[in-house]
Short mmCIF file of C-alpha atoms in Angstrom, two decimals:
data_model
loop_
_atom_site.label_atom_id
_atom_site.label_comp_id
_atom_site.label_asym_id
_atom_site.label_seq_id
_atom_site.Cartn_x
_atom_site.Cartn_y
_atom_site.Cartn_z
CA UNK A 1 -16.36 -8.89 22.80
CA UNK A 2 -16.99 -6.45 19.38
CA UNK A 3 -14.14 -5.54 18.01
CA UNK A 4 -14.44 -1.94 16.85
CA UNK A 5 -12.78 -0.88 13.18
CA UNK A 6 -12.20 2.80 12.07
CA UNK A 7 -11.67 2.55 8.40
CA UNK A 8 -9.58 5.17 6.93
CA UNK A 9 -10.22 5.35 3.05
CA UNK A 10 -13.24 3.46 2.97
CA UNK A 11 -14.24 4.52 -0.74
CA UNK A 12 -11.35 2.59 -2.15
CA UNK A 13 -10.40 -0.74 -3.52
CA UNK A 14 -9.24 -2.41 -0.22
CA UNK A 15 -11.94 -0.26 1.70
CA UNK A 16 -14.66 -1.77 -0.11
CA UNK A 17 -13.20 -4.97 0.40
CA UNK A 18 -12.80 -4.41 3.97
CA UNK A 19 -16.33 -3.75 4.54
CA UNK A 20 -16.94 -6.94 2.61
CA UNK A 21 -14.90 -8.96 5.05
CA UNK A 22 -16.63 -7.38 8.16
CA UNK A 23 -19.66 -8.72 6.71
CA UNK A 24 -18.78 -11.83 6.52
CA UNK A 25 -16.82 -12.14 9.79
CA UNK A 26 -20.32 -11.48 11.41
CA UNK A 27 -21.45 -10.31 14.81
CA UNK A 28 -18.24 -10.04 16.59
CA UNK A 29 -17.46 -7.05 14.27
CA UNK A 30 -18.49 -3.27 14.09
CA UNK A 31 -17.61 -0.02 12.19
CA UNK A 32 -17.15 3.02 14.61
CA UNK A 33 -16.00 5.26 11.45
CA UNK A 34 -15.46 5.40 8.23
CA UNK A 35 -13.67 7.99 5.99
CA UNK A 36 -13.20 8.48 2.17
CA UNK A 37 -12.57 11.43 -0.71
CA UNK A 38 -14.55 12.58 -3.18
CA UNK A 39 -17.17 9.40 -3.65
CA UNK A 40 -20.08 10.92 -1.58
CA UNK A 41 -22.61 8.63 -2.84
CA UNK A 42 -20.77 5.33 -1.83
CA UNK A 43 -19.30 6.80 1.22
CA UNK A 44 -22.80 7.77 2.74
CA UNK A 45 -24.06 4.71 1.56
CA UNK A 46 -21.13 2.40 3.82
CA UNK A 47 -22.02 4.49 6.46
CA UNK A 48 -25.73 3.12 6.41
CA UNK A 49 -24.65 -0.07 5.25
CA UNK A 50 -22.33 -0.55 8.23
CA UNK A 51 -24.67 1.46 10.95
CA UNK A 52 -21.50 3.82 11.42
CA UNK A 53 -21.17 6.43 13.86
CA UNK A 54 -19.15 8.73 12.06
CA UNK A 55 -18.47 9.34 8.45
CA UNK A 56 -15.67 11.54 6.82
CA UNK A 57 -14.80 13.19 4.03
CA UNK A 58 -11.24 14.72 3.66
CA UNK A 59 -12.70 17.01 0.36
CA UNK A 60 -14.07 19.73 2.89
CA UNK A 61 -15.68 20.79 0.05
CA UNK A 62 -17.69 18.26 -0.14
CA UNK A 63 -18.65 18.02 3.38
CA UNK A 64 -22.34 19.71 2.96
CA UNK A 65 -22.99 16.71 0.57
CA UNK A 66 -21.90 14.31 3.02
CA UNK A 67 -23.86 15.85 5.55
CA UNK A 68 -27.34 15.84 3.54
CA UNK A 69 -26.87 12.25 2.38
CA UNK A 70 -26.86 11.15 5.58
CA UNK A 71 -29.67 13.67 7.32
CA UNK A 72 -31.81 11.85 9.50
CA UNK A 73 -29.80 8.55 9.67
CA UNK A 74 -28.21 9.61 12.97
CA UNK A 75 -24.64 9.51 11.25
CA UNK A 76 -22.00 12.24 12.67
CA UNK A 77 -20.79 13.89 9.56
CA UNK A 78 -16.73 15.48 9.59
CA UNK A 79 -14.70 16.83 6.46
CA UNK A 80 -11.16 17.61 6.37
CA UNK A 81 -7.65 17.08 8.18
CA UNK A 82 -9.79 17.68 11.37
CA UNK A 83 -12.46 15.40 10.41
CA UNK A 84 -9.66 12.21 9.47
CA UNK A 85 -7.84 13.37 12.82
CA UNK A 86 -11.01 12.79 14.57
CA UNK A 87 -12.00 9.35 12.66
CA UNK A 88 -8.57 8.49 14.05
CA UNK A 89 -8.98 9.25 17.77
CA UNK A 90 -12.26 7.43 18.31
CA UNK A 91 -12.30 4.02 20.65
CA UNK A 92 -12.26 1.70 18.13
CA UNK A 93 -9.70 -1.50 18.64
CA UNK A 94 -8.53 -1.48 15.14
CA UNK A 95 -7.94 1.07 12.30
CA UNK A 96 -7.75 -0.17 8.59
CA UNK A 97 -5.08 2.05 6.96
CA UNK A 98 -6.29 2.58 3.33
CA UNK A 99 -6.09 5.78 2.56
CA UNK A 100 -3.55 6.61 -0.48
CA UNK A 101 -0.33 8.29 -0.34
CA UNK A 102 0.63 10.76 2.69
CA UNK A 103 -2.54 11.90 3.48
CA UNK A 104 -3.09 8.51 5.39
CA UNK A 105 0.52 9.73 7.34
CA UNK A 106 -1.29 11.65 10.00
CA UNK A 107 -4.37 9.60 10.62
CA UNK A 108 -2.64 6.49 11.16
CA UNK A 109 0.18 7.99 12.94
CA UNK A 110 -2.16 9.06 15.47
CA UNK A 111 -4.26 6.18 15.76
CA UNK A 112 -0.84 4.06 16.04
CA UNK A 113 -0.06 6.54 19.10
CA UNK A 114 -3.46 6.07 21.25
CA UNK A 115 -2.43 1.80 21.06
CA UNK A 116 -4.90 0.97 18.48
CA UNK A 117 -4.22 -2.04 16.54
CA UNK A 118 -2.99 -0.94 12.63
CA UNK A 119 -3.94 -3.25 9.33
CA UNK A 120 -1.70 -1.40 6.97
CA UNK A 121 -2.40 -0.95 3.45
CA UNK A 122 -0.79 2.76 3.30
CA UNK A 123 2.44 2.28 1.93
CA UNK A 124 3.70 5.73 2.76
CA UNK A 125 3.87 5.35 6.18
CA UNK A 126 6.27 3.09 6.17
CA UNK A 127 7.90 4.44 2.77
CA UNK A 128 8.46 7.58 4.22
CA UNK A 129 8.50 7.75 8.18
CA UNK A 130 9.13 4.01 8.73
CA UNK A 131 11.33 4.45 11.75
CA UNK A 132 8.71 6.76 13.54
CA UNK A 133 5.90 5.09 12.77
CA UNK A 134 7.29 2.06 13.59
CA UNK A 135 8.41 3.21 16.88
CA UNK A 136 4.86 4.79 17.64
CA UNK A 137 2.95 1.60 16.99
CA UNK A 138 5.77 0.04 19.47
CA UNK A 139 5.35 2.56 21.83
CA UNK A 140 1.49 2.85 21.79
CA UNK A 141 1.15 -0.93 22.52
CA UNK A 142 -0.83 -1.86 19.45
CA UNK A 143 -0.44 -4.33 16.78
CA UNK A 144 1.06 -3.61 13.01
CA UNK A 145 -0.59 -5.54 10.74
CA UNK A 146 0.62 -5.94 7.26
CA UNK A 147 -2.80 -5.87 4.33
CA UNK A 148 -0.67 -5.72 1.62
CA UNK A 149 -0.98 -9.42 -0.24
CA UNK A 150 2.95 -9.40 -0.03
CA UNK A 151 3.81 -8.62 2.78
CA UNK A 152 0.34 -10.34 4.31
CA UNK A 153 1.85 -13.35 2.59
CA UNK A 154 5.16 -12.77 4.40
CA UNK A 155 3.96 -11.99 7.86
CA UNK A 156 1.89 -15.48 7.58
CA UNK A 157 5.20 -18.21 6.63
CA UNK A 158 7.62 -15.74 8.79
CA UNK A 159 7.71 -18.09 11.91
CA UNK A 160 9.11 -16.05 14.92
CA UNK A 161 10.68 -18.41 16.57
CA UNK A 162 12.88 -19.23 13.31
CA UNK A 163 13.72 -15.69 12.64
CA UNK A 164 17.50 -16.66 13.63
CA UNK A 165 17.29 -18.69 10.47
CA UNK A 166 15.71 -16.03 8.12
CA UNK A 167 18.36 -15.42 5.09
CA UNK A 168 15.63 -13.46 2.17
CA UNK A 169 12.08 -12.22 1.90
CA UNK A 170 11.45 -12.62 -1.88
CA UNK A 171 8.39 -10.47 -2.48
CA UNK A 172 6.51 -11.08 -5.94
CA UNK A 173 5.65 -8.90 -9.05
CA UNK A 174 3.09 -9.35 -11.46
CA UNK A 175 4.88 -7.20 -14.04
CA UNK A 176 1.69 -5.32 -14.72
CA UNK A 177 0.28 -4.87 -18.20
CA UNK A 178 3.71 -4.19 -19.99
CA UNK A 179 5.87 -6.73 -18.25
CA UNK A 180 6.33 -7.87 -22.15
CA UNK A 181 7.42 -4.65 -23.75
CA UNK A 182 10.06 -2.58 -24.36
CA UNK A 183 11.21 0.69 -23.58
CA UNK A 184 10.27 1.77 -26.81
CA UNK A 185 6.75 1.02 -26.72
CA UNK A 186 6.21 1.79 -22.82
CA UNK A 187 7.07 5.52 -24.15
CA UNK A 188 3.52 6.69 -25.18
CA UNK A 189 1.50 4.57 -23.52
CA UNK A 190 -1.29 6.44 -21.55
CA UNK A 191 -2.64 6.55 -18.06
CA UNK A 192 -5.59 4.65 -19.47
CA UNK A 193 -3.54 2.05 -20.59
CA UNK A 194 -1.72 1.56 -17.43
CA UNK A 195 -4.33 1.12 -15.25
CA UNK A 196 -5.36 -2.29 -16.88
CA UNK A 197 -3.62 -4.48 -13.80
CA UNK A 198 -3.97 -8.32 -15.73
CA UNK A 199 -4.57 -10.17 -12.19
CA UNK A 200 -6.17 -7.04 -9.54
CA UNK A 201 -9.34 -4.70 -9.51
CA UNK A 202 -7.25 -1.62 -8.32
CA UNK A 203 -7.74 2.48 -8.06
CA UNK A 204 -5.49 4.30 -10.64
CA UNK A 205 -3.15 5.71 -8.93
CA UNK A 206 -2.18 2.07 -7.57
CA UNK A 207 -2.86 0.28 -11.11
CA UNK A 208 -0.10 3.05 -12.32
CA UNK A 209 1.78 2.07 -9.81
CA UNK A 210 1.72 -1.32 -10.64
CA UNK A 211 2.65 -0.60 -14.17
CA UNK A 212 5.86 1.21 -13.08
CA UNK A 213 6.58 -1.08 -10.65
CA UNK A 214 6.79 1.82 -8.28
CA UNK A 215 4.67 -0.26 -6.55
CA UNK A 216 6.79 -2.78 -5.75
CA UNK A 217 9.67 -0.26 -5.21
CA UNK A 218 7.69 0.95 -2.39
CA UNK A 219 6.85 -2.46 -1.18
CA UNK A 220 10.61 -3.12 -1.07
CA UNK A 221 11.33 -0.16 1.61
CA UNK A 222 7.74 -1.46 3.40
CA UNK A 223 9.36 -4.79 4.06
CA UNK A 224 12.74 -3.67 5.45
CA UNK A 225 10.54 -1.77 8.39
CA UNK A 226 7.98 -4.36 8.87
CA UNK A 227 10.33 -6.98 9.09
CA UNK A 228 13.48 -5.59 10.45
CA UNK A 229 15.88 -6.36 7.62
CA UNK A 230 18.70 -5.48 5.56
CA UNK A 231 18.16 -4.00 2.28
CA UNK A 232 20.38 -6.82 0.92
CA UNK A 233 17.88 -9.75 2.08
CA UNK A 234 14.91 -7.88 -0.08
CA UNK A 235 14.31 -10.23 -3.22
CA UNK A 236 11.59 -9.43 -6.18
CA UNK A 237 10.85 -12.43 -8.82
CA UNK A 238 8.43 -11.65 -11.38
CA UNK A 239 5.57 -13.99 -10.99
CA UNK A 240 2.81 -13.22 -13.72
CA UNK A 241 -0.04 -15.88 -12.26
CA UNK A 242 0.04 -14.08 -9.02
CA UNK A 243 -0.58 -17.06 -7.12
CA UNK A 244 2.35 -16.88 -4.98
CA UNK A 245 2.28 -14.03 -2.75
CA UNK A 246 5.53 -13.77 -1.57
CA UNK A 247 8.06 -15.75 -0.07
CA UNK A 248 10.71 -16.71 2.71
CA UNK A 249 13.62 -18.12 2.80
CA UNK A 250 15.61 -20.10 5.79
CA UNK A 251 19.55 -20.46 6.33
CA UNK A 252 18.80 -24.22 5.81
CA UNK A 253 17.64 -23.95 1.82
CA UNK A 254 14.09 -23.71 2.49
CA UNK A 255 11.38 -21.75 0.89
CA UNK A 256 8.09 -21.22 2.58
CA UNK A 257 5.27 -19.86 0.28
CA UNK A 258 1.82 -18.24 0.97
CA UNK A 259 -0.83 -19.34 -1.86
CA UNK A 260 -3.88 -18.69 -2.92
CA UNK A 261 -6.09 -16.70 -5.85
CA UNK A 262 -5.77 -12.71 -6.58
CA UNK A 263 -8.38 -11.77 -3.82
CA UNK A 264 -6.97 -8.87 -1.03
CA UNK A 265 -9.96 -9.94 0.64
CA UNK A 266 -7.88 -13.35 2.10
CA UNK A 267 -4.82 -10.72 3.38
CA UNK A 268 -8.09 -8.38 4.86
CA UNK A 269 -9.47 -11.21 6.81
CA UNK A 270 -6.30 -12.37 8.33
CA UNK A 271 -5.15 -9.34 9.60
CA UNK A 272 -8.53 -8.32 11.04
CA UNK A 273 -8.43 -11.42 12.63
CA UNK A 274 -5.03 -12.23 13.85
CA UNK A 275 -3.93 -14.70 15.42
CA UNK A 276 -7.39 -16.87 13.90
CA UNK A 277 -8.46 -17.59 10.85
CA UNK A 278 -11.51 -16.26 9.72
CA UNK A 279 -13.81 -18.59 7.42
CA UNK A 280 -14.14 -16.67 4.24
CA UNK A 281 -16.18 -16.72 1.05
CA UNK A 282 -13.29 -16.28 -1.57
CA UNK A 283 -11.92 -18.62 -4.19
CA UNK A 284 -10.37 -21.51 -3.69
CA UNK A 285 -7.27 -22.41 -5.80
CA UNK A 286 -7.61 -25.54 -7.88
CA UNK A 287 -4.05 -27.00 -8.70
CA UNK A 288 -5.23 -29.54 -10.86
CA UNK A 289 -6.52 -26.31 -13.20
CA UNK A 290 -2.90 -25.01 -12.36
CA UNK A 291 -1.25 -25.36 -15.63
CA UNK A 292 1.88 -23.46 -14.45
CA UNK A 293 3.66 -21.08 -12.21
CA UNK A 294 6.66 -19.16 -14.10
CA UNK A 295 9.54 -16.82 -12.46
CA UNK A 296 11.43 -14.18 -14.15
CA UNK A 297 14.17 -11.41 -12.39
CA UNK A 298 12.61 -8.19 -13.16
CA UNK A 299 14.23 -6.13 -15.79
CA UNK A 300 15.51 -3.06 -14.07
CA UNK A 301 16.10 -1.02 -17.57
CA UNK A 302 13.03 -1.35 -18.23
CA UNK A 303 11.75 -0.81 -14.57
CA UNK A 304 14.24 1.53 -13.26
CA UNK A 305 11.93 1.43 -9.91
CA UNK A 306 13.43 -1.46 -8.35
CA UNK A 307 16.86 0.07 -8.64
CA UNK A 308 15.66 3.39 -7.02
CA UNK A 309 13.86 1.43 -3.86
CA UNK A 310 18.03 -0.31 -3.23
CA UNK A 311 19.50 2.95 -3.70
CA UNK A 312 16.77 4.67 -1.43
CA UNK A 313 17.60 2.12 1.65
CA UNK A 314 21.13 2.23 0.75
CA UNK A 315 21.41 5.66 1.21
CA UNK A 316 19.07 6.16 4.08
CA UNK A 317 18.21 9.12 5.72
CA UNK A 318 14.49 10.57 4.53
CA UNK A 319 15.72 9.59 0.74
CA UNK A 320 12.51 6.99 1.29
CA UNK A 321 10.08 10.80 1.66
CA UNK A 322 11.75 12.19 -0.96
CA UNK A 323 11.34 9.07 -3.83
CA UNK A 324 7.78 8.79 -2.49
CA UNK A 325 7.04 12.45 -2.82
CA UNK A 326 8.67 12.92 -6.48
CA UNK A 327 6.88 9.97 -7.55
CA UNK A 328 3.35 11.13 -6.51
CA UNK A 329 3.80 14.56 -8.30
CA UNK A 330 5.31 12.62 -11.34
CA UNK A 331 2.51 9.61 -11.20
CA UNK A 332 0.03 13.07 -11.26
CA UNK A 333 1.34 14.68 -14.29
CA UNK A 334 1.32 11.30 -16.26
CA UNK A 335 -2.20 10.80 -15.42
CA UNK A 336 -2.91 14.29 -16.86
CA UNK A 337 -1.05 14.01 -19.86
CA UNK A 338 2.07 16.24 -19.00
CA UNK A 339 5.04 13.81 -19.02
CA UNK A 340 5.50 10.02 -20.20
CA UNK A 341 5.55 7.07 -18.28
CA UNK A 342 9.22 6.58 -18.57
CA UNK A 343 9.69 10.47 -17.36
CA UNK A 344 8.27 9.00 -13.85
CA UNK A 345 11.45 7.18 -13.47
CA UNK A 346 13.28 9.94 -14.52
CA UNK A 347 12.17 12.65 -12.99
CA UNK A 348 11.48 10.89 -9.14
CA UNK A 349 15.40 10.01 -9.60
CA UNK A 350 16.63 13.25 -10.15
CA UNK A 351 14.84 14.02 -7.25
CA UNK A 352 16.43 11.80 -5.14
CA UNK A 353 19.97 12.55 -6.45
CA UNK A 354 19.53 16.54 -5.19
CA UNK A 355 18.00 15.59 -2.08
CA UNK A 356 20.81 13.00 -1.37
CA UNK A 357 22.00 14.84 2.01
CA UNK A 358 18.83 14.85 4.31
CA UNK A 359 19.12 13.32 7.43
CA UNK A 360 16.97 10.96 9.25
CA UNK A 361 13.88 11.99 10.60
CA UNK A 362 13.22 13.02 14.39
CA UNK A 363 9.70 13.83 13.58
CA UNK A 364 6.59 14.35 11.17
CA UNK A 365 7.81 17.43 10.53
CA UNK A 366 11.03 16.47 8.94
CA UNK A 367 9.08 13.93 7.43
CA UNK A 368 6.87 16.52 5.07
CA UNK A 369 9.35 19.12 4.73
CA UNK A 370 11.25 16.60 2.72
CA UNK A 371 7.93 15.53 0.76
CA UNK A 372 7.13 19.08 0.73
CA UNK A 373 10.78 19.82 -0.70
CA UNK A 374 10.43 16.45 -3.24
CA UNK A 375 7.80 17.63 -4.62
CA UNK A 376 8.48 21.08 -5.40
CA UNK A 377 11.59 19.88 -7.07
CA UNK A 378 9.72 17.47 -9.03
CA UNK A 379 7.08 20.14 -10.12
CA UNK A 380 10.00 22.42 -11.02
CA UNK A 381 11.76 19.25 -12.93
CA UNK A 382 8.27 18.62 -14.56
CA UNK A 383 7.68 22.30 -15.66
CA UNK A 384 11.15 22.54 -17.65
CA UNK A 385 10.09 19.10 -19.82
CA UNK A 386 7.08 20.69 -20.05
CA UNK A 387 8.27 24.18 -21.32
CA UNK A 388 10.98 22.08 -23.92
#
């Protein structure tokens, strides 16, 4: 039997790497469709690559370009919210969630909803509809599969039948390029300079991220969905190496760990080929070269983030769409040179402070009128630091 993959965001890091891993899992894997941005030239190339039957681009700008890279190759061609929606719909069996921030909402929403089986690397649909989504991926009879290395490296020492015994998830940090430096210094530091991850090969926005620790903030609200937990059993330890992926501990004292090198590629393979394990081509770690492993709590002064992602489940509500929305427009106007990287902080929490009241979500709807709302706050919040 083929399993069939629809990969939404195909262009990026983990989409690349997903194609990769298909590759190397061999015969018993195909590629129905595949979907990505601007990135014409790699995009129709996958497509070939992979023998697709539908390619998308969600710049329908761009969809003419699409469409002559790929004449004569028998290819179907798509471009916009239509085109993702019908990437989404096809047969395939599973649907590799990497498309960045809520523009990957709808897709996987909808493939969730037809029973397909979900490897999740979009953080925003858990961030900011986690009780719907998770709800339609119940209802729909498919699988959620966590892609992120954390929570991959969660889902894998997580043993269900001792989940009467789970006390914490302890999910790890790098610290990102300035897990060293002060406030002072973080101040003018520049988009270019955040993107340097020290341990992954990453797309901006998520390098940023990364930086901020907004990353991990998010990861934080990811886990209390994916796991059904309280906000109070969500641990981060700063673990530079990057070797331990994350963490769980039992009532009983004990620690499991999931280890191996910096390669998304290992979290890829296992969740495209759950319950197995897949024989892969990545690194092996070498303890003897090992010359240590060190822990630090994460410094929430300096990475305000962490505190945000507590208050965000604390409070409830769609406060998870509304930090996830202010952040995006504030992660944007770093990149482009309007605000520091300390105003991200700043700004996405100010945010969340006047949007305190919103209730919980009884659909998508309410789920991007409060993204809609964050971010038009955030602009306004951005335009008045702007103006002084």
């Amino acid at each position: 039997m083929t399993n069939r993959i629809t990969i939404l965001g195909s262009t990026g890091s983990i989409g690349v790497s997903t194609i990769d891993v298909i590759g190397q899992l061999g015969d018993g894997y195909a590629v129905d469709a595949l979907s990505g941005n601007g990135n014409i030239e790699l995009l129709a190339s996958q497509a070939r690559q992979v023998r697709a039957r539908l390619a998308v681009t969600a710049d329908e700008s761009r969809y003419q370009d699409l469409k002559q890279a790929l004449s004569g190759t028998g290819i179907e061609t798509a471009a916009g919210r239509s085109g993702l929606a019908e990437a989404a719909a096809g047969d395939s069996s599973w649907v590799m969630a990497a498309i960045v921030g809520t523009a990957g909402l709808a897709p996987t929403l909808a493939a969730a909803k037809r029973g397909a089986n979900i490897a999740l690397a979009n953080k925003e649909c858990l961030v900011s509809a986690g009780d719907l989504f998770v709800k339609a991926v119940r209802d729909g009879g498919g699988a959620l599969l966590p892609v992120d290395s954390e929570h991959n490296a969660v889902f894998q020492v997580l043993q269900e039948n001792h989940r009467h015994a789970l006390e914490r998830i302890i999910l790890t940090a790098s610290g990102g390029p300035f897990r060293t430096w002060t406030r002072e210094q973080m101040a003018n530091v520049t988009a270019a300079t955040a993107r340097a991850h020290p341990n992954w090969s990453m797309g901006l926005k998520i390098s940023i991220d990364s930086a901020s620790l907004f990353n991990k903030a998010l990861e934080m609200i990811e886990a209390k969905h994916l796991f059904d937990v309280r906000p109070g059993q969500i641990e981060v330890i700063v673990h530079p190496q990057s070797i331990i992926h994350s963490m769980v501990g039992y009532a009983d004292g004990s620690v499991l760990a999931q280890l191996g090198c910096p390669d998304m590629r290992t979290a890829i393979g296992y969740a495209l080929s759950y319950p197995s394990r897949p024989v892969l081509n990545v690194e092996r770690l070498d303890f003897a070269k090992l010359s240590r492993l060190d822990f630090e709590a994460p410094d929430e002064e300096r990475f305000p983030a962490i505190r945000l992602a507590r208050l965000a489940m604390g409070r409830g509500g769609l406060q998870g769409a509304v930090l996830n929305g202010a952040k995006e427009v504030a992660l944007d106007a770093f990149i482009e040179g309007r605000i520091g990287f300390l105003d991200m902080a700043d700004i996405t929490e100010a945010v969340m402070d006047r949007l305190v009241g919103l209730a919980g979500a009884s659909s998508m709807e309410d789920v991007f009128a409060a993204d809609e709302e964050a971010r038009r706050l955030a602009n306004g919040l951005i335009g008045t630091s702007a103006a002084a």
